[in-house]
Coordinates of C-alpha atoms in Angstrom, one line a residue:
X1 CA -13.1 -16.8 15.0
X2 CA -12.8 -13.4 15.9
X3 CA -15.6 -10.9 15.1
X4 CA -13.6 -9.2 12.2
X5 CA -12.9 -12.6 10.8
X6 CA -16.4 -13.5 11.1
X7 CA -17.1 -10.3 9.2
X8 CA -14.8 -11.2 6.7
X9 CA -16.3 -14.3 5.8
X10 CA -20.0 -13.2 5.8
X11 CA -18.6 -10.4 3.1
X12 CA -17.1 -13.6 1.2
X13 CA -19.9 -15.8 1.2
X14 CA -21.8 -15.7 -2.0
X15 CA -25.5 -16.3 -0.1
X16 CA -24.7 -14.5 3.2
X17 CA -27.1 -12.7 5.4
X18 CA -26.0 -9.2 4.6
X19 CA -28.3 -7.7 7.5
X20 CA -26.8 -9.8 10.0
X21 CA -23.1 -9.2 8.5
X22 CA -24.2 -5.5 9.3
X23 CA -25.3 -5.9 12.2
X24 CA -21.8 -7.5 13.0
X25 CA -20.5 -4.6 11.8
X26 CA -22.3 -2.7 14.2
X27 CA -21.0 -4.2 17.3
X28 CA -17.5 -3.8 15.7
X29 CA -18.3 -0.1 15.4
X30 CA -18.9 0.2 19.2
X31 CA -15.6 -2.0 20.0
X32 CA -13.7 0.4 17.7
X33 CA -15.4 3.7 18.9
X34 CA -15.6 4.8 15.4
X35 CA -18.9 7.1 15.0
X36 CA -18.7 7.4 11.0
X37 CA -18.6 3.6 10.3
X38 CA -21.6 2.6 12.9
X39 CA -23.3 5.8 11.2
X40 CA -23.0 4.4 7.7
X41 CA -23.9 0.5 9.1
X42 CA -27.0 2.3 10.5
X43 CA -28.1 4.3 7.4
X44 CA -27.8 0.6 5.6
X45 CA -30.0 -1.4 8.0
X46 CA -32.3 1.2 8.8
X47 CA -32.7 3.2 5.2
X48 CA -31.4 6.6 4.3
X49 CA -34.1 9.4 5.3
X50 CA -33.8 11.8 2.4
X51 CA -32.2 11.0 -1.3
X52 CA -29.8 13.6 -0.7
X53 CA -27.7 11.1 1.6
X54 CA -28.3 8.3 -0.5
X55 CA -24.5 7.2 -1.4
X56 CA -23.8 7.2 -5.3
X57 CA -24.2 2.8 -5.3
X58 CA -28.1 3.3 -4.5
X59 CA -28.6 5.6 -7.4
X60 CA -28.9 3.9 -10.8
X61 CA -30.6 4.5 -14.2
X62 CA -34.4 3.3 -14.3
X63 CA -36.6 3.1 -17.3
X64 CA -40.2 3.9 -17.2
X65 CA -43.1 2.5 -18.9
X66 CA -46.9 2.7 -18.4
X67 CA -50.2 1.0 -19.5
X68 CA -52.2 2.7 -22.1
X69 CA -55.9 2.6 -22.9
X70 CA -58.3 4.0 -25.7
X71 CA -61.5 4.0 -27.3
X72 CA -60.0 0.7 -29.9
X73 CA -56.8 0.0 -28.5
X74 CA -54.5 -0.5 -25.8
X75 CA -51.1 -1.2 -24.7
X76 CA -50.0 -3.1 -21.6
X77 CA -46.4 -1.8 -21.5
X78 CA -45.0 1.2 -23.6
X79 CA -41.8 2.6 -22.5
X80 CA -42.1 6.3 -21.1
X81 CA -39.3 8.2 -22.3
X82 CA -38.8 11.1 -19.8
X83 CA -38.9 14.2 -21.9
X84 CA -42.4 14.3 -21.5
X85 CA -42.2 15.4 -17.8
X86 CA -41.2 18.8 -16.9
X87 CA -37.4 19.4 -16.8
X88 CA -37.2 19.9 -13.0
X89 CA -38.1 16.7 -12.8
X90 CA -36.9 14.5 -15.3
X91 CA -33.6 13.7 -13.6
X92 CA -35.8 12.3 -10.6
X93 CA -37.6 9.6 -12.9
X94 CA -34.5 9.0 -15.0
X95 CA -32.9 7.3 -11.8
X96 CA -34.1 5.0 -8.8
X97 CA -33.1 6.1 -5.5
X98 CA -32.9 2.7 -3.7
X99 CA -33.0 4.3 0.0
X100 CA -35.0 1.6 1.7
X101 CA -33.2 -0.6 4.1
X102 CA -30.9 -3.3 2.9
X103 CA -33.2 -6.0 4.2
X104 CA -35.9 -5.0 1.7
X105 CA -33.7 -5.5 -1.3
X106 CA -32.1 -8.9 0.1
X107 CA -35.6 -10.1 0.2
X108 CA -36.3 -9.2 -3.4
X109 CA -33.7 -11.5 -4.9
X110 CA -34.1 -14.3 -2.4
X111 CA -34.5 -17.7 -4.0
X112 CA -32.7 -16.3 -7.3
X113 CA -35.3 -14.3 -8.9
X114 CA -34.9 -12.3 -12.1
X115 CA -37.0 -9.7 -13.8
X116 CA -37.1 -6.5 -12.4
X117 CA -38.6 -4.5 -9.2
X118 CA -41.3 -1.6 -10.0
X119 CA -41.7 1.4 -8.3
X120 CA -45.0 3.3 -9.6
X121 CA -45.1 6.9 -10.4
X122 CA -47.8 9.0 -9.0
X123 CA -51.4 8.4 -11.0
X124 CA -51.7 12.1 -11.5
X125 CA -48.0 12.5 -13.0
X126 CA -48.9 9.6 -15.4
X127 CA -52.3 10.5 -16.3
X128 CA -51.2 14.3 -17.3
X129 CA -48.0 14.0 -18.6
X130 CA -47.5 10.2 -19.8
X131 CA -50.9 10.3 -21.9
X132 CA -49.2 12.9 -24.4
X133 CA -47.0 10.1 -25.9
X134 CA -50.1 8.5 -27.6
X135 CA -52.8 10.9 -29.3
X136 CA -55.5 8.1 -29.1
X137 CA -54.8 6.5 -25.7
X138 CA -54.4 7.3 -22.2
X139 CA -52.0 6.5 -19.7
X140 CA -53.5 4.6 -16.7
X141 CA -50.7 3.5 -15.0
X142 CA -46.9 4.3 -15.1
X143 CA -43.9 3.1 -13.3
X144 CA -40.0 2.7 -13.0
X145 CA -38.4 -0.8 -13.9
X146 CA -35.0 -1.4 -11.7
X147 CA -33.6 -4.3 -13.0
X148 CA -32.8 -7.0 -10.3
X149 CA -29.2 -7.3 -11.5
X150 CA -29.4 -3.6 -10.2
X151 CA -30.1 -5.2 -6.8
X152 CA -27.5 -7.7 -6.5
X153 CA -25.1 -4.9 -7.5
X154 CA -26.2 -2.8 -4.3
X155 CA -25.4 -6.5 -2.1
X156 CA -22.3 -7.0 -3.9
X157 CA -21.1 -3.2 -3.6
X158 CA -22.1 -2.8 0.4
X159 CA -20.4 -6.7 0.8
X160 CA -17.0 -5.4 -0.7
X161 CA -17.1 -2.2 1.2
X162 CA -17.2 -4.2 4.6
X163 CA -14.6 -6.5 3.3
X164 CA -12.4 -3.4 2.3
X165 CA -12.6 -2.1 5.4
X166 CA -12.3 -5.1 7.4
X167 CA -9.3 -6.4 5.7
X168 CA -7.6 -3.0 6.4
X169 CA -8.7 -2.6 10.0
X170 CA -7.0 -6.3 10.6
X171 CA -4.0 -5.2 8.9
X172 CA -3.4 -2.1 11.1
X173 CA -5.1 -3.4 14.6
X174 CA -5.6 -7.2 14.2
X175 CA -7.3 -7.6 17.7
X176 CA -9.6 -4.6 17.0
X177 CA -12.9 -6.6 17.1
X178 CA -12.0 -7.6 20.8
X179 CA -12.1 -4.3 22.6
X180 CA -14.8 -4.1 24.9
X181 CA -17.0 -1.4 24.4
X182 CA -16.2 1.9 25.5
X183 CA -12.3 1.6 25.3
X184 CA -9.8 3.5 23.6
X185 CA -9.9 3.4 19.7
X186 CA -7.2 1.0 18.7
X187 CA -6.0 3.5 15.9
X188 CA -5.6 7.6 15.6
X189 CA -8.7 9.4 14.2
X190 CA -6.6 10.0 11.3
X191 CA -6.0 6.4 10.2
X192 CA -9.7 5.5 11.1
X193 CA -11.0 8.1 8.5
X194 CA -8.4 7.1 6.2
X195 CA -9.9 3.5 6.4
X196 CA -13.3 4.4 6.0
X197 CA -12.7 7.1 3.2
X198 CA -10.9 4.5 1.4
X199 CA -13.4 1.6 1.7
X200 CA -16.8 2.6 2.9
X201 CA -16.9 6.6 1.1
X202 CA -14.8 6.1 -1.8
X203 CA -14.1 9.6 -1.2
X204 CA -11.0 10.4 -3.6
X205 CA -10.4 14.1 -2.2
X206 CA -10.4 13.2 1.4
X207 CA -8.2 10.3 0.9
X208 CA -5.7 12.4 -0.8
X209 CA -5.7 14.9 1.6
X210 CA -6.3 13.1 5.3
X211 CA -2.7 12.3 5.6
X212 CA -1.5 15.6 7.7
X213 CA 2.2 16.4 7.4
X214 CA 3.1 13.8 4.8
X215 CA 5.4 14.2 2.3
X216 CA 6.3 12.2 -0.8
X217 CA 9.1 13.0 -2.7
X218 CA 8.5 11.1 -6.5
X219 CA 10.2 11.3 -10.0
X220 CA 7.0 10.6 -11.5
X221 CA 4.3 13.1 -12.6
X222 CA 1.3 11.8 -13.1
X223 CA -0.8 13.1 -15.9
X224 CA -4.6 13.0 -16.5
X225 CA -5.8 10.7 -18.7
X226 CA -2.3 9.3 -19.1
X227 CA -1.8 5.2 -17.7
X228 CA 1.6 5.3 -18.4
X229 CA 2.3 7.7 -16.0
X230 CA 0.0 6.5 -13.7
X231 CA 1.5 2.7 -13.7
X232 CA 5.2 4.3 -13.7
X233 CA 4.3 5.9 -10.4
X234 CA 2.3 3.0 -8.7
X235 CA 5.5 0.6 -9.6
X236 CA 7.3 3.5 -7.8
X237 CA 5.2 2.8 -5.1
X238 CA 6.2 -0.8 -5.1
X239 CA 3.3 -2.5 -6.4
X240 CA 3.8 -4.9 -9.3
X241 CA 2.0 -5.8 -12.7
X242 CA 0.1 -8.2 -11.3
X243 CA -1.3 -5.9 -8.6
X244 CA -2.7 -3.4 -11.0
X245 CA -4.4 -6.6 -13.2
X246 CA -7.5 -4.9 -14.4
X247 CA -6.7 -1.5 -13.4
X248 CA -6.3 0.1 -16.4
X249 CA -9.7 -1.2 -17.9
X250 CA -11.6 0.3 -15.3
X251 CA -10.1 3.6 -15.0
X252 CA -10.2 4.1 -18.9
X253 CA -14.1 3.3 -19.1
X254 CA -14.5 5.2 -15.8
X255 CA -12.4 8.2 -17.4
X256 CA -15.0 7.9 -20.5
X257 CA -18.0 8.4 -18.2
X258 CA -19.5 11.7 -17.9
X259 CA -20.1 11.5 -13.8
X260 CA -17.6 12.5 -11.3
X261 CA -19.2 10.1 -9.1
X262 CA -18.4 6.8 -11.1
X263 CA -14.8 8.0 -11.3
X264 CA -14.6 8.8 -7.6
X265 CA -16.2 5.2 -6.8
X266 CA -14.0 3.4 -9.1
X267 CA -11.2 5.3 -7.8
X268 CA -12.2 4.8 -4.2
X269 CA -12.2 0.7 -4.8
X270 CA -8.7 0.4 -6.4
X271 CA -7.4 2.7 -4.0
X272 CA -8.6 -0.1 -1.0
X273 CA -7.3 -2.7 -3.0
X274 CA -3.6 -1.1 -4.1
X275 CA -2.9 0.5 -0.7
X276 CA -2.2 -2.8 1.7
X277 CA -0.2 -4.0 -1.5
X278 CA 1.8 -0.9 -1.3
X279 CA 2.3 -0.8 2.2
X280 CA 4.0 -4.3 2.0
X281 CA 5.8 -3.8 -1.3
X282 CA 9.2 -2.2 -1.7
X283 CA 8.6 1.1 -0.3
X284 CA 8.1 -0.6 3.5
X285 CA 5.5 2.5 4.2
X286 CA 2.5 2.0 6.4
X287 CA -0.9 1.7 5.1
X288 CA -2.3 5.4 5.6
X289 CA 1.0 6.6 3.7
X290 CA 0.6 4.1 1.1
X291 CA -3.3 5.0 0.7
X292 CA -2.2 8.5 0.4
X293 CA 0.4 8.2 -2.0
X294 CA -2.1 5.8 -4.1
X295 CA -4.9 8.3 -3.6
X296 CA -3.1 11.3 -5.4
X297 CA -1.9 9.3 -7.9
X298 CA -5.6 8.0 -8.9
X299 CA -6.6 11.1 -8.8
X300 CA -4.2 13.2 -10.6
X301 CA -4.8 10.4 -13.4
X302 CA -8.8 11.2 -13.1
X303 CA -8.0 15.4 -12.8
X304 CA -9.8 15.4 -9.3
X305 CA -9.4 17.6 -6.6
X306 CA -6.9 16.3 -4.1
X307 CA -4.4 15.3 -6.9

C-alpha cells in the first residue's frame, strides 16, 4: 500500500499502534513539505512543552480526591471540591492537562485497562488547603483522577484527525505520499492550510476565512441556533439528509455547552466530514471552496467569528 493508505488503515484499526501511525505521519509531512503538520506530529509524539500549547482535546475535566487522617478516624478517599483552593488556581485543579507524549497514554490503556489515572497534588497544597474540608482530620495526600475513558477519547481524537487529513489529502493529491523528500509541495499553501485546519486544529475561524477571493452566492441566510436554516444551506451546497445524519444532535449539544472550544471542536469535526461530500455533490465545487462554504455555514449557526 501507499504511505497515505497505510496511515488511513492505521487510523481506522481498533488496536493500531498510534505512535507508529504518527511516525508515518512525520514521514508524510516531510514528503509534502508541510511544516504545520510536521510540528503537530512532533508535539503529539514528544509532548507539549507548556499548558498554553495544549489543544482542547488534551484538556479534560477532572475530580480531585484525598486521604484524610485524624486522632480517632480516617478516610482513604474523600472528594475535594476546588472551592477549598485559592480562586487563582481553581481552574488548574478542575482540569487535567494531558501534555505528555502520546506513547505515555497508550501505555495506560494497554490490555483494556479500566479505572482511572492519578495526578498528585503538591503535598503542601493538600495539607494546607484540602485539610479545611474536615475539622477533625488532616489531608495527607490529594490527587486528580483522570478516567481511563478520557485517555481513550484522546487516542480516538488523534486517530480521527489523522484519518480526516489523510482522506482530504488523497482526494486532492492522490500521489502526495510517494513524493521524494524535498520535492515541491503537491498543493498550494492555501489548500494545505485548509486541509490542516479542517482536520487537525478544528479552527473554524481560520477555515471560514482561508480561501482568498472566494465568492459564494446563497439565497439562504444561516441564523444562529436555527437548524432549519443551516440544513437548507447545506442542502444548497449539494449535501443530502443522509450526509448530515447525526449533525443536528451534535451541534445542538455543542450549542448548549458554555465553552466556545467545544463548539469549535464539534464544528471542525463536521466540517471535515461534510466538505468532501459537498465537493462531490450537486454543486461540483472543489474541496477548498466546499470546506469554506460549509465552515461559514456552521460558524454562522454557532455565532462564531468568520461566519
